[in-house]
Coordinates of C-alpha atoms in Angstrom, one line a residue:
M186 CA -6.1 -35.7 18.8
I187 CA -8.2 -37.0 15.9
T188 CA -11.6 -38.2 17.0
G189 CA -13.0 -39.2 13.6
F190 CA -13.4 -38.5 9.9
H191 CA -15.9 -35.9 8.6
H192 CA -15.7 -36.3 4.9
T193 CA -13.7 -37.2 1.8
G194 CA -13.8 -34.7 -1.0
V195 CA -13.2 -35.2 -4.7
V196 CA -13.2 -32.6 -7.5
V197 CA -15.6 -33.6 -10.3
H198 CA -16.4 -32.4 -13.8
D199 CA -20.0 -33.5 -14.1
L200 CA -21.7 -32.7 -10.8
P201 CA -25.2 -33.9 -11.7
A202 CA -24.0 -37.2 -13.1
M203 CA -21.7 -37.9 -10.0
T204 CA -24.5 -36.9 -7.6
A205 CA -26.9 -39.3 -9.4
F206 CA -24.3 -42.0 -9.2
Y207 CA -23.8 -41.7 -5.5
Q208 CA -27.5 -41.5 -4.9
D209 CA -28.9 -44.0 -7.4
V210 CA -26.2 -46.6 -7.6
I211 CA -24.5 -46.4 -4.2
G212 CA -27.6 -45.4 -2.3
L213 CA -26.3 -42.4 -0.4
E214 CA -28.5 -39.7 0.8
L215 CA -28.2 -36.1 -0.3
L216 CA -27.1 -34.2 2.9
G217 CA -26.6 -30.7 1.5
E218 CA -25.5 -28.4 -1.3
I219 CA -23.5 -25.2 -0.9
D220 CA -22.6 -22.5 -3.4
S221 CA -19.1 -21.4 -2.2
V222 CA -16.8 -18.5 -3.0
A223 CA -13.3 -18.7 -1.6
P224 CA -12.0 -15.6 0.1
P225 CA -9.5 -13.4 -1.7
E226 CA -6.6 -15.1 0.1
G227 CA -7.6 -18.5 -1.3
N228 CA -8.2 -20.3 2.0
H229 CA -9.2 -24.0 1.5
T230 CA -8.6 -23.9 -2.3
G231 CA -5.3 -22.1 -2.9
I232 CA -7.2 -20.2 -5.5
P233 CA -8.3 -16.7 -4.6
N234 CA -12.0 -16.0 -5.2
A235 CA -12.7 -19.5 -6.6
R236 CA -16.4 -20.2 -7.2
R237 CA -17.5 -23.8 -6.4
K238 CA -20.6 -25.9 -6.0
L239 CA -20.3 -28.4 -3.2
V240 CA -22.6 -31.5 -2.7
F241 CA -22.5 -33.6 0.4
L242 CA -23.7 -37.2 0.3
G243 CA -23.6 -40.0 2.8
I244 CA -25.5 -41.6 5.7
A245 CA -26.7 -39.1 8.3
G246 CA -24.3 -39.0 11.2
D247 CA -21.6 -40.9 9.4
H248 CA -18.7 -40.2 7.0
Q249 CA -19.7 -38.1 4.0
I250 CA -18.6 -37.7 0.4
E251 CA -18.1 -34.1 -0.8
L252 CA -18.3 -33.6 -4.5
V253 CA -16.6 -30.3 -5.5
H254 CA -17.3 -28.7 -8.9
Y255 CA -15.2 -25.6 -9.7
L256 CA -17.2 -23.0 -11.7
D257 CA -14.6 -20.3 -11.9
P258 CA -11.9 -21.1 -12.7
P259 CA -13.1 -24.5 -14.0
A260 CA -11.2 -27.6 -13.0
A261 CA -8.7 -29.0 -15.5
P262 CA -7.4 -32.5 -16.0
G263 CA -3.9 -33.4 -14.9
G264 CA -1.6 -31.6 -12.5
T265 CA -1.6 -31.7 -8.7
G266 CA -3.4 -28.5 -7.7
S267 CA -6.3 -28.6 -5.4
H268 CA -8.7 -27.7 -8.1
Q269 CA -7.6 -30.3 -10.7
L270 CA -10.1 -32.9 -11.7
N271 CA -10.0 -36.0 -9.4
A272 CA -8.0 -34.1 -6.7
M273 CA -9.0 -35.5 -3.3
H274 CA -8.8 -34.5 0.3
I275 CA -9.8 -36.0 3.7
C276 CA -11.2 -33.9 6.5
F277 CA -10.8 -35.2 10.0

């Protein structure tokens, strides 16, 4: 049974600019930053050993926006893969 939404994630190219947009224009609070390396089997990304920087913004205790910036391999425009620019996901 779904009891709520945790976050919506989007793959971005310019992490500092998107972080500034959500903070300065939208008014969301920076909730956390994570340097992430996917495990060899590619869990969560479908890309083994993918290196990412994750930024979480939102209102404490409410739904969050997760900005995902792929460092290696870098995200590319187009396509439907989980690491393509503008790819999105919802986490319940």
